[in-house]
Amino acid sequence: MRWIFRLIGLVSVVVAIVLGALFFLPGDRIAAIAADQITKATGRKVTLSGETRLSFYPVLGVATGAVEVANADWSDAGPMLRAQSLKIGVKPVALFGGDIRITGLEIVAPEIRLERAADGRVNWELGVEGVAPSGQATESDAPATSQRLALTLDRALVTDARLIYTDHAAGKVEELRDLGLDLRWPDYDGTADLKASFSRGGAPVEVAGQLDQVGRFFDGAVTGLAVTIKTAGGQVDFAGRGGMAPQVQGRLDLDLADTGAFLSALGLDGADLPEGLGRSVSGGADVTLTEAMALSVRDLTLGLGGNSLTGAADVDLSGDVPRINAQIATGALDLSRLAGADSTGGGGGTQGWSTAPIDASALALANGEISFSADSIDLGDLKLGRTRTLVTLDRARAVLGLREVRGYDGLVTGEVVVNNRAGLSVGSTLTVEGINLQRFLSDAMGVSRFSASASGEANLLGSGNSVDAIMKSLSGSGRFATGRGVISGIDLDRLMRAGDVSGGTTVFDTLSASFTIDKGNLYNQDLAMKLPLARAEGKGRIGLGAQDIDYLVTPVLLEGENSQGLAIPVRIQGPWESPRIMPDMEKAIDMNLKAERKKLEEKAKERLGITSQEGQSLEDAARDKLEEGAKRKLRKLFE
């Protein structure tokens, strides 16, 4: 807003000169004198072209043709101000000295160029003592102070304006089109009311504001301030106090039915916010912005279209990126839409992991610490209970400290690291206590056969620009153990003893294992399961990336009444969604026929009188015959 009032200061010089020569000079001569005097006062060449017309009734004033105000000498962008015409109306008392009271000011189709040089100079610093026209301090030791304008303004009207702002240091150019301004400022030390509208190529934006004690505001004081910004998608209101430093303190309220449309109208495109996480916003906060660019947010309450949050924050805006220290709390947080959950549940099956690119550029937007707590979190596939976390952001690297994550009857602690400094990578160190495996595996992987309470720990690391790439690159290690549990759909005890694959239920007393992960494949060699009538070992591969399994469970000890039963290994193979569970016949023969084969060999030598073929030993001949008999015996078990 500062450039507007400096422009009004220039206008006041025009008025003084024009009125002083009102009765003595023709219009074109008045225009030349006015332009010359303004040039001397500001150091910027001013050109008033076209016919200058004077009026005495009904309004005392002057109208000019085209107007140009030169830019700073370091700029090559053309005039700072160019307009088709300028009209000024004044009170007759201005003819006799004293303050200039402008009854009307109208600028038609102005083009305004505001620039900030790479070294920080700005082209709109005009009418300031101790500052050269270019915006640089002079050699004088006197501090730069704003001159008090002997001016009031009943109404200023700007129509069909175009404003171009160029920041040479940042390499950015921003443009406002269809800019309109209606300013009323009847008392220098009183209140100014402003209405403005503009477009950045999309929906029009309307701004309404009120500034109390304008004179004190120009002198650097903090005074009453109210602003409303309204456009497609909703509006934002601020009521409080402000200064030119800048300094702001007051209440900020938001009522945005469509946040993306609102931001797009302001020129901030690409904000495709998820439903429930800011697509619509209502609420507000008490905000304070100091001269040192320190922002304080208190009593924050926001509704996000299904979710709500409260909190407070301190943000340092003086650095290259903001530094945040915030505390955020919410009740039941629904992130299912963000997670892309579907009605099928789980993340597996034939669809595989998502290959959609992950945009992690937001990690570089800020540094700092954010504590977060929620009563519950719905992640779509996963459901969490009470959650307390601390997020630390440092140069595109986020560390999520899991202080307390309740879910599936258990507790998870540890940390998750997301690093986007040189490509996206994800790592975690987690400790799990008392997780309900049936509910967790059903939600996470679509596997519902296992029912037990598990505890363990894991260290994981993956990289890639999609969930699919990360899962297929996973590496790490871990362990877990359970107490008594159930595996539904299969009776391992019966299967391992008799090869019965007709279903049933396995009840086990304990289950434990350790594992390593390489290139998205989990390998285990030491699974130990204790069944009521048997013990079993397991080893194999679980494809975390490919979502498949190839695993062998082998009985190592038979107990109970049926001690003469056969030990039959079980192989689990195929996709997670529908794995095949079957006896491994080759392993069964190796395990169960060794002892019987030896006994039959001895009997053959003693009783059967088996003779060997040419070149074949008696032992080999006996072995061939006995193996054939043993295989027939084993096949009868599966007929």
PDB file of C-alpha atoms in Angstrom, residues 458-557:
ATOM      1  CA  ALA A 458      12.708 -54.290  13.032  1.00  0.00           C
ATOM      2  CA  ASN A 459      15.167 -52.067  11.183  1.00  0.00           C
ATOM      3  CA  LEU A 460      14.166 -51.225   7.622  1.00  0.00           C
ATOM      4  CA  LEU A 461      15.549 -49.130   4.764  1.00  0.00           C
ATOM      5  CA  GLY A 462      14.158 -48.534   1.282  1.00  0.00           C
ATOM      6  CA  SER A 463      14.474 -46.035  -1.544  1.00  0.00           C
ATOM      7  CA  GLY A 464      12.620 -45.063  -4.699  1.00  0.00           C
ATOM      8  CA  ASN A 465      10.042 -42.607  -5.988  1.00  0.00           C
ATOM      9  CA  SER A 466       6.986 -44.867  -5.475  1.00  0.00           C
ATOM     10  CA  VAL A 467       5.633 -47.292  -2.892  1.00  0.00           C
ATOM     11  CA  ASP A 468       6.329 -50.146  -5.311  1.00  0.00           C
ATOM     12  CA  ALA A 469       9.969 -49.112  -5.762  1.00  0.00           C
ATOM     13  CA  ILE A 470      10.491 -48.678  -2.025  1.00  0.00           C
ATOM     14  CA  MET A 471       8.981 -52.082  -1.153  1.00  0.00           C
ATOM     15  CA  LYS A 472      11.100 -53.819  -3.795  1.00  0.00           C
ATOM     16  CA  SER A 473      14.284 -52.170  -2.495  1.00  0.00           C
ATOM     17  CA  LEU A 474      13.745 -52.881   1.202  1.00  0.00           C
ATOM     18  CA  SER A 475      16.649 -54.117   3.310  1.00  0.00           C
ATOM     19  CA  GLY A 476      16.990 -54.669   7.031  1.00  0.00           C
ATOM     20  CA  SER A 477      16.596 -57.193   9.835  1.00  0.00           C
ATOM     21  CA  GLY A 478      14.426 -58.012  12.810  1.00  0.00           C
ATOM     22  CA  ARG A 479      12.845 -60.613  15.045  1.00  0.00           C
ATOM     23  CA  PHE A 480       9.474 -61.450  16.550  1.00  0.00           C
ATOM     24  CA  ALA A 481       7.860 -63.875  18.982  1.00  0.00           C
ATOM     25  CA  THR A 482       4.319 -64.779  19.940  1.00  0.00           C
ATOM     26  CA  GLY A 483       2.536 -66.595  22.685  1.00  0.00           C
ATOM     27  CA  ARG A 484      -0.287 -69.083  22.182  1.00  0.00           C
ATOM     28  CA  GLY A 485      -2.083 -68.631  18.873  1.00  0.00           C
ATOM     29  CA  VAL A 486      -4.170 -70.132  16.091  1.00  0.00           C
ATOM     30  CA  ILE A 487      -3.695 -70.644  12.335  1.00  0.00           C
ATOM     31  CA  SER A 488      -7.082 -71.069  10.691  1.00  0.00           C
ATOM     32  CA  GLY A 489      -7.806 -73.045   7.534  1.00  0.00           C
ATOM     33  CA  ILE A 490      -5.166 -75.713   8.105  1.00  0.00           C
ATOM     34  CA  ASP A 491      -4.296 -78.321  10.742  1.00  0.00           C
ATOM     35  CA  LEU A 492      -0.503 -78.420  10.584  1.00  0.00           C
ATOM     36  CA  ASP A 493      -0.278 -81.174  13.176  1.00  0.00           C
ATOM     37  CA  ARG A 494      -2.536 -83.478  11.127  1.00  0.00           C
ATOM     38  CA  LEU A 495      -0.950 -82.408   7.850  1.00  0.00           C
ATOM     39  CA  MET A 496       2.584 -83.067   9.060  1.00  0.00           C
ATOM     40  CA  ARG A 497       1.604 -86.458  10.510  1.00  0.00           C
ATOM     41  CA  ALA A 498      -0.754 -87.823   7.864  1.00  0.00           C
ATOM     42  CA  GLY A 499      -0.675 -85.503   4.873  1.00  0.00           C
ATOM     43  CA  ASP A 500      -4.295 -84.444   5.443  1.00  0.00           C
ATOM     44  CA  VAL A 501      -4.905 -81.129   3.594  1.00  0.00           C
ATOM     45  CA  SER A 502      -8.667 -81.061   4.218  1.00  0.00           C
ATOM     46  CA  GLY A 503      -8.479 -77.920   6.375  1.00  0.00           C
ATOM     47  CA  GLY A 504      -8.997 -77.474  10.087  1.00  0.00           C
ATOM     48  CA  THR A 505      -7.258 -75.295  12.649  1.00  0.00           C
ATOM     49  CA  THR A 506      -3.748 -75.245  14.061  1.00  0.00           C
ATOM     50  CA  VAL A 507      -3.294 -74.297  17.678  1.00  0.00           C
ATOM     51  CA  PHE A 508       0.307 -73.515  18.617  1.00  0.00           C
ATOM     52  CA  ASP A 509       1.887 -72.705  21.958  1.00  0.00           C
ATOM     53  CA  THR A 510       4.728 -70.417  20.813  1.00  0.00           C
ATOM     54  CA  LEU A 511       6.129 -69.048  17.573  1.00  0.00           C
ATOM     55  CA  SER A 512       9.413 -67.170  17.128  1.00  0.00           C
ATOM     56  CA  ALA A 513      11.706 -66.161  14.273  1.00  0.00           C
ATOM     57  CA  SER A 514      14.388 -63.739  13.169  1.00  0.00           C
ATOM     58  CA  PHE A 515      14.782 -62.417   9.641  1.00  0.00           C
ATOM     59  CA  THR A 516      16.841 -60.422   7.199  1.00  0.00           C
ATOM     60  CA  ILE A 517      15.552 -58.397   4.256  1.00  0.00           C
ATOM     61  CA  ASP A 518      17.361 -57.850   0.961  1.00  0.00           C
ATOM     62  CA  LYS A 519      15.976 -56.264  -2.219  1.00  0.00           C
ATOM     63  CA  GLY A 520      12.411 -56.507  -0.978  1.00  0.00           C
ATOM     64  CA  ASN A 521      12.641 -60.175   0.063  1.00  0.00           C
ATOM     65  CA  LEU A 522      12.397 -61.289   3.678  1.00  0.00           C
ATOM     66  CA  TYR A 523      14.478 -64.393   4.467  1.00  0.00           C
ATOM     67  CA  ASN A 524      14.036 -66.531   7.553  1.00  0.00           C
ATOM     68  CA  GLN A 525      15.974 -69.654   8.576  1.00  0.00           C
ATOM     69  CA  ASP A 526      15.026 -70.201  12.223  1.00  0.00           C
ATOM     70  CA  LEU A 527      11.271 -70.156  12.649  1.00  0.00           C
ATOM     71  CA  ALA A 528      10.348 -72.317  15.633  1.00  0.00           C
ATOM     72  CA  MET A 529       6.762 -73.386  16.359  1.00  0.00           C
ATOM     73  CA  LYS A 530       5.620 -75.547  19.218  1.00  0.00           C
ATOM     74  CA  LEU A 531       2.413 -77.485  18.612  1.00  0.00           C
ATOM     75  CA  PRO A 532       0.540 -79.561  21.194  1.00  0.00           C
ATOM     76  CA  LEU A 533       1.818 -82.874  19.697  1.00  0.00           C
ATOM     77  CA  ALA A 534       4.763 -81.717  17.597  1.00  0.00           C
ATOM     78  CA  ARG A 535       7.472 -79.184  17.116  1.00  0.00           C
ATOM     79  CA  ALA A 536       8.258 -77.598  13.773  1.00  0.00           C
ATOM     80  CA  GLU A 537      10.872 -75.464  12.130  1.00  0.00           C
ATOM     81  CA  GLY A 538      10.408 -73.122   9.183  1.00  0.00           C
ATOM     82  CA  LYS A 539      12.533 -71.383   6.617  1.00  0.00           C
ATOM     83  CA  GLY A 540      12.030 -69.630   3.325  1.00  0.00           C
ATOM     84  CA  ARG A 541      11.325 -66.355   1.587  1.00  0.00           C
ATOM     85  CA  ILE A 542       8.495 -63.826   1.854  1.00  0.00           C
ATOM     86  CA  GLY A 543       8.371 -61.361  -1.049  1.00  0.00           C
ATOM     87  CA  LEU A 544       7.516 -57.994   0.493  1.00  0.00           C
ATOM     88  CA  GLY A 545       7.932 -56.321  -2.880  1.00  0.00           C
ATOM     89  CA  ALA A 546       6.450 -59.026  -5.086  1.00  0.00           C
ATOM     90  CA  GLN A 547       3.754 -59.917  -2.505  1.00  0.00           C
ATOM     91  CA  ASP A 548       4.417 -63.647  -2.723  1.00  0.00           C
ATOM     92  CA  ILE A 549       5.718 -66.411  -0.448  1.00  0.00           C
ATOM     93  CA  ASP A 550       7.806 -69.578  -0.728  1.00  0.00           C
ATOM     94  CA  TYR A 551       8.085 -71.126   2.716  1.00  0.00           C
ATOM     95  CA  LEU A 552       8.682 -74.620   4.109  1.00  0.00           C
ATOM     96  CA  VAL A 553       7.495 -75.753   7.545  1.00  0.00           C
ATOM     97  CA  THR A 554       9.179 -78.967   8.707  1.00  0.00           C
ATOM     98  CA  PRO A 555       8.334 -81.145  11.747  1.00  0.00           C
ATOM     99  CA  VAL A 556      11.392 -82.034  13.819  1.00  0.00           C
ATOM    100  CA  LEU A 557       9.902 -84.084  16.651  1.00  0.00           C
TER     101      LEU A 557
END
